[in-house]
XYZ file of C-alpha atoms in Angstrom:
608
model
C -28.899 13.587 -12.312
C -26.714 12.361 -9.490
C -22.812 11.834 -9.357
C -22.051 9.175 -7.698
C -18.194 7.954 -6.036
C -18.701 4.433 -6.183
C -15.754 2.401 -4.440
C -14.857 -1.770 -4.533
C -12.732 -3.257 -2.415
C -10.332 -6.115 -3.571
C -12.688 -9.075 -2.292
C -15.721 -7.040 -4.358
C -13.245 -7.744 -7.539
C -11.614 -10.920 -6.981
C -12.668 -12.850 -9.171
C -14.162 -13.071 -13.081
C -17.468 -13.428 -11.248
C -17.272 -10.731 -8.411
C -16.142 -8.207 -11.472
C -19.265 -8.932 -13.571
C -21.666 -8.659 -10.375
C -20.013 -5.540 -9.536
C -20.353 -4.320 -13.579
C -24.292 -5.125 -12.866
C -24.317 -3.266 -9.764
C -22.532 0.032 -11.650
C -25.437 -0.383 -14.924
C -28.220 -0.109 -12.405
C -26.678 2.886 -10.738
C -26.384 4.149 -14.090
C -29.837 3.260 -15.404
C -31.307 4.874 -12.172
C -30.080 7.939 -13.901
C -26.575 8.748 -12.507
C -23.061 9.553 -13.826
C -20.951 7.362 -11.912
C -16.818 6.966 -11.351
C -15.935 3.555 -10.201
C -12.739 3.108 -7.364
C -11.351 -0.466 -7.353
C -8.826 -2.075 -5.583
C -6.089 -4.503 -6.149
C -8.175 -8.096 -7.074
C -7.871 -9.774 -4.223
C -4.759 -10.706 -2.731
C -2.652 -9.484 -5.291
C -1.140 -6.539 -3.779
C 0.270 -9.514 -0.989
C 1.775 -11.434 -3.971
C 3.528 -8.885 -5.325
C 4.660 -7.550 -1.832
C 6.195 -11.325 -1.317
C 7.813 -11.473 -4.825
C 9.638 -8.273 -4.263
C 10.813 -9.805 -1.112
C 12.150 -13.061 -2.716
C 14.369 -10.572 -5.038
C 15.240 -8.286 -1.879
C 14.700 -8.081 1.832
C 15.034 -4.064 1.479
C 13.348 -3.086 -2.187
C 13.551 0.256 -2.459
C 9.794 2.405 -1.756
C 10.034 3.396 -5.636
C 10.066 0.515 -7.016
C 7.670 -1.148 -4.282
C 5.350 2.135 -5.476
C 6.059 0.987 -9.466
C 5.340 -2.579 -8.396
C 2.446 -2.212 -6.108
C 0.440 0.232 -8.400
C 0.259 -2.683 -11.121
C -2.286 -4.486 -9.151
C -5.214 -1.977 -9.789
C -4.581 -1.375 -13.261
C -5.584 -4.907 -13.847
C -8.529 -4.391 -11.869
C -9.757 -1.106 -13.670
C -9.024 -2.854 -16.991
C -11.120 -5.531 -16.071
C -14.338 -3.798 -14.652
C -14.121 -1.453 -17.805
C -14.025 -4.761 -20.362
C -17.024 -6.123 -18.088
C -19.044 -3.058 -18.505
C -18.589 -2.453 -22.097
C -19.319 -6.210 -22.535
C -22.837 -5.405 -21.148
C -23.247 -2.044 -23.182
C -22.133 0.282 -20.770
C -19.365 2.644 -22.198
C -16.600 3.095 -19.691
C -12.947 3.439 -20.135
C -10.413 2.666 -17.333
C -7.885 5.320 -16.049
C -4.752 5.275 -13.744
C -4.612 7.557 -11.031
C -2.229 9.513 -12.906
C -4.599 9.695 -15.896
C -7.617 11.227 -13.203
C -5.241 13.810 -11.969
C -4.690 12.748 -8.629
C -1.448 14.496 -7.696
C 0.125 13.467 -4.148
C 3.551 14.770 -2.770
C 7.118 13.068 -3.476
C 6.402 10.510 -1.002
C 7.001 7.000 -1.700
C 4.702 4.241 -0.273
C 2.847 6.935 1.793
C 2.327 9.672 -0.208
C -0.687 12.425 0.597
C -2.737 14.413 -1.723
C -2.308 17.732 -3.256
C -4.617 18.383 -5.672
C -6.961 16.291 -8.148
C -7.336 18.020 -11.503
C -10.593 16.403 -12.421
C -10.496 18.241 -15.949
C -10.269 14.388 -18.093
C -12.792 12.695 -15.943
C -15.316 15.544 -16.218
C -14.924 14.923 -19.912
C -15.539 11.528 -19.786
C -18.936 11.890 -17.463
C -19.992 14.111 -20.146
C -20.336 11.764 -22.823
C -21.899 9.262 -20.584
C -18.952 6.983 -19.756
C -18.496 5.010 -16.735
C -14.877 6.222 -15.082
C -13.347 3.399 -13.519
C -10.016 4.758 -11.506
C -7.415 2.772 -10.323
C -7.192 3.291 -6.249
C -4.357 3.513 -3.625
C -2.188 5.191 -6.815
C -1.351 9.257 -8.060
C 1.392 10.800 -9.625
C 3.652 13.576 -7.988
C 3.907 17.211 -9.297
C 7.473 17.611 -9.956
C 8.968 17.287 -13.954
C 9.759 13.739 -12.998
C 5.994 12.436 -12.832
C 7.044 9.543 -10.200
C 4.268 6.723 -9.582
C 3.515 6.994 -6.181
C 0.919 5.198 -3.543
C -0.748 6.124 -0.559
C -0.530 3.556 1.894
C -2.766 1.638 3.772
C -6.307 2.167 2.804
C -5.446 4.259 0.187
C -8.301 2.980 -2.409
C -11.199 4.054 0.382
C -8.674 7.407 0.382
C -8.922 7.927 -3.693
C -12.653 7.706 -3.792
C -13.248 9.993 -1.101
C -11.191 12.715 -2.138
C -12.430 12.407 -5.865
C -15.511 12.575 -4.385
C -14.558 15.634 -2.920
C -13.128 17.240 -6.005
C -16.160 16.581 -7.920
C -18.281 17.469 -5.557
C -20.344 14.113 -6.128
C -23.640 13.976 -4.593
C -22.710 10.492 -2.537
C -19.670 8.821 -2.106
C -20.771 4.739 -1.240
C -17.641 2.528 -0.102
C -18.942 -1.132 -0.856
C -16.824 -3.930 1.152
C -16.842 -7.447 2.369
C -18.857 -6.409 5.567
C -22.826 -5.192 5.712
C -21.531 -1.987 7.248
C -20.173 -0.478 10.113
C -20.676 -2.323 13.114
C -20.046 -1.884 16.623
C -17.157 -4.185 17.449
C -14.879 -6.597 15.084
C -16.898 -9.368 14.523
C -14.257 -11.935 14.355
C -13.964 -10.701 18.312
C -17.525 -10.240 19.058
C -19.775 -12.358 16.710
C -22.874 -10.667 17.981
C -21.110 -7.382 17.021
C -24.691 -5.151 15.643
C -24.727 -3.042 12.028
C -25.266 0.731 12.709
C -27.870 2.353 10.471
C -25.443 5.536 11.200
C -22.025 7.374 12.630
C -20.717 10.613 12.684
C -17.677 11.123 11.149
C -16.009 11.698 14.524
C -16.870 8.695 16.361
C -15.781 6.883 12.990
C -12.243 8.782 13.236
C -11.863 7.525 17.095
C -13.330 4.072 15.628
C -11.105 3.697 12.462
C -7.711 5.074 14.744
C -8.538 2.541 17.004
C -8.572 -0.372 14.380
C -12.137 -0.805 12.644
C -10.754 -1.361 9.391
C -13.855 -1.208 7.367
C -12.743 2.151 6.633
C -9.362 4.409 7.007
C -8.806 7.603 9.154
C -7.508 9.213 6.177
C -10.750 8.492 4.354
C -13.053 9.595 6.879
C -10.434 13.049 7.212
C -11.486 14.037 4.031
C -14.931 13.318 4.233
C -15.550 15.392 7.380
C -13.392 18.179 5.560
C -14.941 18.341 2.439
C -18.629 17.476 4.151
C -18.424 14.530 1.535
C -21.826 12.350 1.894
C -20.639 8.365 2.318
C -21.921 5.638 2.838
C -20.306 1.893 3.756
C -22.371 -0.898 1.922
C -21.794 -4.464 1.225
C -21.028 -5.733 -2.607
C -22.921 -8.675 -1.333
C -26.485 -7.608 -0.743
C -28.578 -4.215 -1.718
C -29.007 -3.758 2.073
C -28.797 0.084 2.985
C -25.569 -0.162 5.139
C -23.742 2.203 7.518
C -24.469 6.232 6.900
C -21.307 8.314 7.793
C -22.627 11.421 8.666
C -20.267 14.576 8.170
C -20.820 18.813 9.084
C -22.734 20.061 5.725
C -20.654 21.092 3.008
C -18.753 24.494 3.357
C -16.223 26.384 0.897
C -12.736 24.837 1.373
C -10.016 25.099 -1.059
C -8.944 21.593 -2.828
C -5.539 23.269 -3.431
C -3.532 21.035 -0.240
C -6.369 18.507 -0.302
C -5.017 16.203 2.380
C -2.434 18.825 3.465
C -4.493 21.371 4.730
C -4.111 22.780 7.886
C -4.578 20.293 10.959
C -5.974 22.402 13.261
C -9.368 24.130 12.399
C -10.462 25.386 15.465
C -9.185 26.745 19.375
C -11.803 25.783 21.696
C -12.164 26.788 24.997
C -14.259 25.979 28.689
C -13.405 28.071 31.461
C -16.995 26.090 33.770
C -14.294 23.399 34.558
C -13.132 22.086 38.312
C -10.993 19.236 39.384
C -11.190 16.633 41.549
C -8.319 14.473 42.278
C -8.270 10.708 44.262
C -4.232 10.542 45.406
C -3.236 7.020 46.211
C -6.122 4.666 45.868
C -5.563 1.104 45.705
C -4.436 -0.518 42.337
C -6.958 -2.837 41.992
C -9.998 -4.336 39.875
C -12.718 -1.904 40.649
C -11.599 1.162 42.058
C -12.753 2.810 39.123
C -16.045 1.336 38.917
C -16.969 1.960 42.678
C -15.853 5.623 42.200
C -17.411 6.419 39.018
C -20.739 4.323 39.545
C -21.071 7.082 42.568
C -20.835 9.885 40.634
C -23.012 8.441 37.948
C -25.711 7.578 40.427
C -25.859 11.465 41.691
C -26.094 12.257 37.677
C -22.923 14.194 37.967
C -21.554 15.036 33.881
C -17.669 14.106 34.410
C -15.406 15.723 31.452
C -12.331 15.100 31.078
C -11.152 11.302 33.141
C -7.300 10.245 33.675
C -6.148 7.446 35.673
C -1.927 7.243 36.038
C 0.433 4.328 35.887
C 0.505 2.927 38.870
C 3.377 2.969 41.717
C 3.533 0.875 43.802
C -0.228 -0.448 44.789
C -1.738 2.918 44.382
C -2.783 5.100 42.045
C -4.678 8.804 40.979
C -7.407 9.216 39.671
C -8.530 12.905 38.382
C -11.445 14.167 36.452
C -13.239 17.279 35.885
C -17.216 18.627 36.397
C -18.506 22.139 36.157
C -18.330 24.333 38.630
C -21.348 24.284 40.122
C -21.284 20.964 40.426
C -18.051 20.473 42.362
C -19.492 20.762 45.603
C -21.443 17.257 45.223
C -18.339 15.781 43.522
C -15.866 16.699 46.163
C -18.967 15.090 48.648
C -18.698 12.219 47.168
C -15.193 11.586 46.566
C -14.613 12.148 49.984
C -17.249 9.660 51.171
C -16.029 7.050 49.062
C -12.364 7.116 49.978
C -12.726 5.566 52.936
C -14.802 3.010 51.374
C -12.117 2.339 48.632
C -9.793 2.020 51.158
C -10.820 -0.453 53.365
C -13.102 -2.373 50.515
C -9.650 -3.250 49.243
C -7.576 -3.213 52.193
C -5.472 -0.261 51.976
C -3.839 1.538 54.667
C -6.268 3.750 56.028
C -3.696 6.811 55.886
C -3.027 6.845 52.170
C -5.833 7.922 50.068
C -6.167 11.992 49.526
C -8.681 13.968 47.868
C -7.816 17.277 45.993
C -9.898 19.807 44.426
C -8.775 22.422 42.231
C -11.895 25.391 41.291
C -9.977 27.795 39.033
C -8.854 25.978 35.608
C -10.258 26.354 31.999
C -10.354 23.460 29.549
C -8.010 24.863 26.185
C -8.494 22.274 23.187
C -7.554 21.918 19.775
C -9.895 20.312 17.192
C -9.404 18.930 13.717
C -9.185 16.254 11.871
C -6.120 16.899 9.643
C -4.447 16.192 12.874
C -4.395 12.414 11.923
C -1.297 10.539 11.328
C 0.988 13.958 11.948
C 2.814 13.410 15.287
C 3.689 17.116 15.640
C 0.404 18.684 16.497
C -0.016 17.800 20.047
C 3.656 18.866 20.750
C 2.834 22.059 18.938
C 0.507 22.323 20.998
C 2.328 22.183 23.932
C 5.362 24.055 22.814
C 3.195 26.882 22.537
C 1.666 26.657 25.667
C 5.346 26.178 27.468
C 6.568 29.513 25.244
C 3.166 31.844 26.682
C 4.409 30.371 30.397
C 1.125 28.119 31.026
C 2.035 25.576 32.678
C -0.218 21.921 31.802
C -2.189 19.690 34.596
C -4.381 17.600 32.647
C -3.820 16.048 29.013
C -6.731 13.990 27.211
C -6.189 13.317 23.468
C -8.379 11.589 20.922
C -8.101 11.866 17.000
C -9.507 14.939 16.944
C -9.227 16.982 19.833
C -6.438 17.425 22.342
C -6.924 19.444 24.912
C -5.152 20.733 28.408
C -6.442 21.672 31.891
C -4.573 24.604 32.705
C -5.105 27.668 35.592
C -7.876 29.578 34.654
C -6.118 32.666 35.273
C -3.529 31.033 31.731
C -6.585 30.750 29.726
C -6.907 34.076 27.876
C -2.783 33.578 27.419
C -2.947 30.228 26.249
C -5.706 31.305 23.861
C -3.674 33.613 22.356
C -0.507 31.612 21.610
C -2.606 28.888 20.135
C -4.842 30.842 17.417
C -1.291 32.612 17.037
C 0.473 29.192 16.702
C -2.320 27.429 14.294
C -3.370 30.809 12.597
C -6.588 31.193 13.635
C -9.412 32.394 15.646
C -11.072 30.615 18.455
C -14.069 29.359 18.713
C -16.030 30.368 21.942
C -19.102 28.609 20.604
C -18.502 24.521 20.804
C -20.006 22.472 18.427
C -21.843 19.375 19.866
C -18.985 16.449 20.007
C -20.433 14.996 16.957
C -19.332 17.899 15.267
C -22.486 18.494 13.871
C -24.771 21.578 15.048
C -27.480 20.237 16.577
C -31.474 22.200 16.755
C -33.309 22.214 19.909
C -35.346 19.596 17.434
C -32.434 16.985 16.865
C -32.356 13.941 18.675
C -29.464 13.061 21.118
C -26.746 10.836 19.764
C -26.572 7.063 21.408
C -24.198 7.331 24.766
C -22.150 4.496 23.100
C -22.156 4.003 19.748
C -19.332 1.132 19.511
C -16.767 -0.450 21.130
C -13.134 -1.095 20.120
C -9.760 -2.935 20.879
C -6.512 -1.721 20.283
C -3.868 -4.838 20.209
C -0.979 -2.728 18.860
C -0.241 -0.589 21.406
C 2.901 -0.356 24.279
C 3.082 2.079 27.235
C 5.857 4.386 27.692
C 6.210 6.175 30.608
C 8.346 8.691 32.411
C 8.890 8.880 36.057
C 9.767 11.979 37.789
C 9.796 14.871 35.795
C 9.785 18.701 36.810
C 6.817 20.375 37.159
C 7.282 23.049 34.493
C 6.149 24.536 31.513
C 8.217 23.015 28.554
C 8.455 19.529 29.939
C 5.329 17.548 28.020
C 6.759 20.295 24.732
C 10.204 18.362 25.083
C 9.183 14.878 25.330
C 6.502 15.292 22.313
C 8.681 17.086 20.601
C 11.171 15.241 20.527
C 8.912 11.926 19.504
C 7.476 14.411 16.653
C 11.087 14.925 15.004
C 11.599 11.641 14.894
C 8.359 10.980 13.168
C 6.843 8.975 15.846
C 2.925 9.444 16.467
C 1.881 9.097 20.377
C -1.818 7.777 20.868
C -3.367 8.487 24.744
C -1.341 10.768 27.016
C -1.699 10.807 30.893
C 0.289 13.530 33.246
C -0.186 11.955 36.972
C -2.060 14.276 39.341
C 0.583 12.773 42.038
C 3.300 15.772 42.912
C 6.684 14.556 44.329
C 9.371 17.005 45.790
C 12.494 15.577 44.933
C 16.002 17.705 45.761
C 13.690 21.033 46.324
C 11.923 20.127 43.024
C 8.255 19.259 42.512
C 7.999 16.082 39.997
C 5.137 14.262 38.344
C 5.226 11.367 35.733
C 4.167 11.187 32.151
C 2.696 8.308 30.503
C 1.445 7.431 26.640
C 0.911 4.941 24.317
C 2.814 4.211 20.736
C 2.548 1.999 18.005
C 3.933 -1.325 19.467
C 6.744 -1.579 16.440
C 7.353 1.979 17.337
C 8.219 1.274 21.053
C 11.832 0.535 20.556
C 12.320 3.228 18.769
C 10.968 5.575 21.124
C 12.540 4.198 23.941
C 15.981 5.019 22.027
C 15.060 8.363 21.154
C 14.130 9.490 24.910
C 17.011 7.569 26.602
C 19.136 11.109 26.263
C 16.368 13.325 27.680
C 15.388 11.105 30.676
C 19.080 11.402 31.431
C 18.867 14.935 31.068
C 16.379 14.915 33.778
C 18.435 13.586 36.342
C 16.578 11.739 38.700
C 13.963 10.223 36.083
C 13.110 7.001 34.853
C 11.628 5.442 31.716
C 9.659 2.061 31.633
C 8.394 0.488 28.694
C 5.568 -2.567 29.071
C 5.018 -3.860 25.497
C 1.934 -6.508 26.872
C -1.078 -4.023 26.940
C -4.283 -3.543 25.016
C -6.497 -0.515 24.766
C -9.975 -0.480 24.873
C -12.316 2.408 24.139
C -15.596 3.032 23.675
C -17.017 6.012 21.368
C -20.456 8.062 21.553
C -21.180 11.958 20.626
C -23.909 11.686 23.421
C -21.735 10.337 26.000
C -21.109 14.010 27.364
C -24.974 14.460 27.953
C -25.249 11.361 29.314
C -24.054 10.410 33.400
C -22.547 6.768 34.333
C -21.519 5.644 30.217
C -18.047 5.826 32.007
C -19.018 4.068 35.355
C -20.623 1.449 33.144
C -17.551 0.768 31.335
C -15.441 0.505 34.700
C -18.332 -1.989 35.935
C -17.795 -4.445 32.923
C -14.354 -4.563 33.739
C -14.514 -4.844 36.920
C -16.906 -7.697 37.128
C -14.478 -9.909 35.027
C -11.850 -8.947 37.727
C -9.587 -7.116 34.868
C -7.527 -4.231 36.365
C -7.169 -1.191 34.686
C -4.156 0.738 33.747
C -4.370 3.721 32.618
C -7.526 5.662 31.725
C -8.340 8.863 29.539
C -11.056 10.303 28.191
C -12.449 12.874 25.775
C -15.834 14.603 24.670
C -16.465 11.145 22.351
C -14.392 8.094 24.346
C -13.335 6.684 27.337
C -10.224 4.389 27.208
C -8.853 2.249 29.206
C -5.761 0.664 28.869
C -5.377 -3.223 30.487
C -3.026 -6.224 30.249
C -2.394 -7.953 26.636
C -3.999 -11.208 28.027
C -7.498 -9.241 28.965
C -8.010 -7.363 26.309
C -10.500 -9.438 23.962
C -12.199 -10.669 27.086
C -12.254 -6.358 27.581
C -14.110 -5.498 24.361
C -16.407 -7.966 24.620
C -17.724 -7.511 28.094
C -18.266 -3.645 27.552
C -19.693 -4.782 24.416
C -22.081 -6.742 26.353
C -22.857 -3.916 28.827
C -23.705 -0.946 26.621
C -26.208 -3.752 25.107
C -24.533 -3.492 21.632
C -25.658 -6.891 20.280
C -27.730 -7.963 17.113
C -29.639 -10.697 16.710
C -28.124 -12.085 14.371
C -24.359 -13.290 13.991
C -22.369 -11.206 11.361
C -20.729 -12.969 8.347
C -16.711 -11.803 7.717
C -15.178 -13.241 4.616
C -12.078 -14.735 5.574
């Protein structure tokens, strides 16, 4: 006999009718002879309602009684789904989050989990009863007992981590949508289901703004090696499979508090190549990169700064032994760029750098907690190592350092995060793969970012401690940075060499930030900070992108052939990004959508 996590969404229960198709669903789980525990959300749009009354009483309710208020919603739903099943039979008995254990810190409106005690429910499965839990909803540990919630997506959260605790066999997450598919379909309607996705590529995907599931979720499956699947509560078609590492011993104690990092990884086969001052236009990129990809050159690690002026760098990073033929080439092409696009002849400068190592950080507890990365770099400022590359996804960031650093900056990390490095990478998917596995896709899907701004910071020294200051800083004040770019571009200003810093926020977290580094950029001196509010990200995600030569060239291409100029660009193991102008960025997604030949057949149907 199976357990089963089964978890509705608040369009699945929205109505009298969509509860008693969803009670028929849970019977013939059941009569296919499984214990099952059933994870519904608010019906509906109820949880907007009651958001808008509290705002008719008060502009500023307080994030108690929003958490007393909110949780109300899914207790009508459980209720509901219970009376439907026992109507047909089934027994089942409905139960708050409180009443299933699940115990979260004293966090209001945004509260993580501690522990579940799953001693009830267990009871319950026993005597052949149907759990249905209340989502989004747990109680804290203190004397006080204090109704708390967990935030956005916090119903696809409470069914994955109960999964987790119980150790269920599957964990299926049934929504509006037939799956997972590779691009929002209300921006590309020929947007494709995926059969499968590794949890990593989902992380990058879900950060980025697939909503069909929530970082948090996917966390704690890739933790907890939870099996999951997305379906829709529409049809009995299979869905999207969400593949995580198998299953090893991890405590529950500090279930969505455990430690952030899990592993210090480390490649010391890593050169640099850097293009100084090549023209800021539609492209550049796509000329350079389409070079490399036709001499099947693997690039690492890719960075393009903000701009100044009408020029920009471009760095990235091969083995070795292959940085011969990627010096060759940059070189040739220069002169190309430049007078392709009219430059001055003079301006354009290739660099190469043969001695750095690649240190990285990897886990994916390091969602959502704005401290890790300037950990990260505190520690590195602290052991003296000073940082010349930065490339950040959701669960990995890692710095190009001197390769001479590397055994240093080792050391402070696994000292910082308490642990031991791992030597040995994992393939990007995070999934050991045999000599007998199959490749991962290149590209798996595509996705656009609308809420993002660009902060950067001109002009600061070139010195250990400088990215730990600025990141820092952002960290205390609780503000999470997305993609981070360090320019390649040195300046020598006053006796002092200089380079600029650039990242992306939350666009309602822009002002804030811009407030909170307004002291240090004075404390640089001669520094500047510029905030552009009117740009869009665009990524796309694959674990066999590092294996395979030109995905990022391709990407550049796209762009480039519907004349949209890029940015900024960074890169990881599992994504390319680019950042462009607000006003390109849907025409963005779906012409590297187009290019990676993503689309179905057949047009994808979104509820409204």
């Amino acid at each position: 006999m199976a357990l089963i996590v089964q978890k509705y969404g608040g369009t699945s229960v929205g109505s009298v009718e969509r509860i008693q198709a969803v009670a028929q669903r849970v019977i013939q789980t059941v009569k296919a002879g499984n214990s099952l525990v059933v994870v519904v959300s608010a019906m509906g749009k109820t949880t907007d309602g009651l958001v808008k009354l509290a705002k008719e009483i008060t502009p500023t309710p307080s994030r108690r009684e929003m958490d007393m208020l909110l949780s109300t919603g899914e207790q009508v739903s459980i209720a509901l789904v219970s009376m439907a099943l026992q109507e047909l039979g089934q027994p089942a008995i409905s139960m708050t989050g409180a009443q299933v254990g699940i115990v979260t810190e004293a966090e209001h409106t945004r509260a993580r989990i501690l522990r579940i005690e799953t001693e009830r429910m267990e009871r319950q499965l026993r005597e052949g009863k149907v759990v249905v839990v209340a989502g989004f909803q747990g109680i804290t540990a203190s004397e006080d007992l204090e109704i708390t919630t967990l935030g956005r997506g916090g119903s696809d959260t409470s069914a994955v981590a109960l999964a987790a605790a119980l150790r269920a066999d599957l964990c299926e997450i049934y929504t509006d949508v037939p799956g997972i598919l590779t691009a929002d379909p209300r921006l590309v309607p020929s947007a494709e289901l995926m059969s499968e996705i590794t949890c990593d590529e989902m992380l990058e995907l879900a950060s980025l703004g697939a909503k069909v599931l929530h970082p948090r979720a996917v966390e704690i499956a890739r933790n907890y090696g939870v099996p999951l699947v997305v379906r829709s509560s529409w049809t009995d078609d299979p869905g999207t499979k969400v593949i995580s590492p198998a299953r090893v011993p991890r405590p529950l104690q500090g279930l969505e508090i455990v430690h952030p990092v899990d592993a210090v990884e480390f490649d010391t086969d890593q050169a640099k190549v850097s293009l100084l001052r090549v023209p800021d236009r539609p492209g550049v990129a796509a000329r350079l990169f389409g070079e490399i990809g036709r001499q099947n050159l693997n690039v690492d690690l890719i960075i393009q700064s903000i701009h100044e002026g009408n020029s920009n760098d471009i760095a990235f990073t091969v083995t070795r032994d292959s940085l011969n033929q990627a010096e060759a080439v940059a070189s040739a092409i220069a002169p190309a760029l430049r007078s392709h696009f009219d430059a001055a002849p003079e301006e354009a400068e290739v660099m190469v750098k043969r001695e750095i190592a690649k240190v990285s950080i990897g886990g994916a507890g390091m969602i959502g907690r704005p401290g890790v990365a300037a950990q990260m770099f505190q520690s590195l400022a602290q052991a003296g190592v000073n940082i010349q590359m930065i490339s950040t996804s959701e669960v990995k960031v890692s710095c190009a350092i001197d390769a001479e650093d590397c055994d240093r900056a080792i050391a402070a990390l696994c000292e910082t995060f308490d642990l031991s490095s791992s030597p040995v990478q994992m393939n990007p998917a995070g999934v050991p793969l045999s000599p007998a596995d199959e490749l991962p896709p290149p590209v798996r899907g595509v996705a656009l970012d609308k809420n993002q701004a660009r902060l950067a910071i001109r002009y600061i020294p070139d010195r250990p401690g400088m990215a730990a200051k600025v990141f820092g800083l952002l960290a205390k004040n609780n503000i999470s940075v997305d993609t981070i770019i360090q320019s390649q571009r040195c300046r020598i200003m006053n006796g002092v060499a200089m380079r600029d810093i650039a990242f992306t926020v939350a666009r309602p977290d822009a002002e804030d930030a811009r407030k909170v580094l307004e002291p240090l950029v004075r404390e640089f001196g001669s520094s500047e900070l510029v905030v552009d509010t009117a740009v869009a990200k665009v990524s796309v995600v694959g674990a066999g992108m590092i294996h395979s030569p030109g995905v990022a060239a391709r990407m550049f291409e796209a762009l480039a052939k519907e004349k949209i100029n890029i940015q900024m660009i960074a890169s990881s193991e599992i994504k390319v990004s680019c950042v462009v102008g607000e006003e390109s960025g849907v025409r963005a997604l779906q012409a590297v959508h187009a290019a990676f030949g993503l689309s179905g057949s057949k047009k994808i149907e979104v509820p409204v």
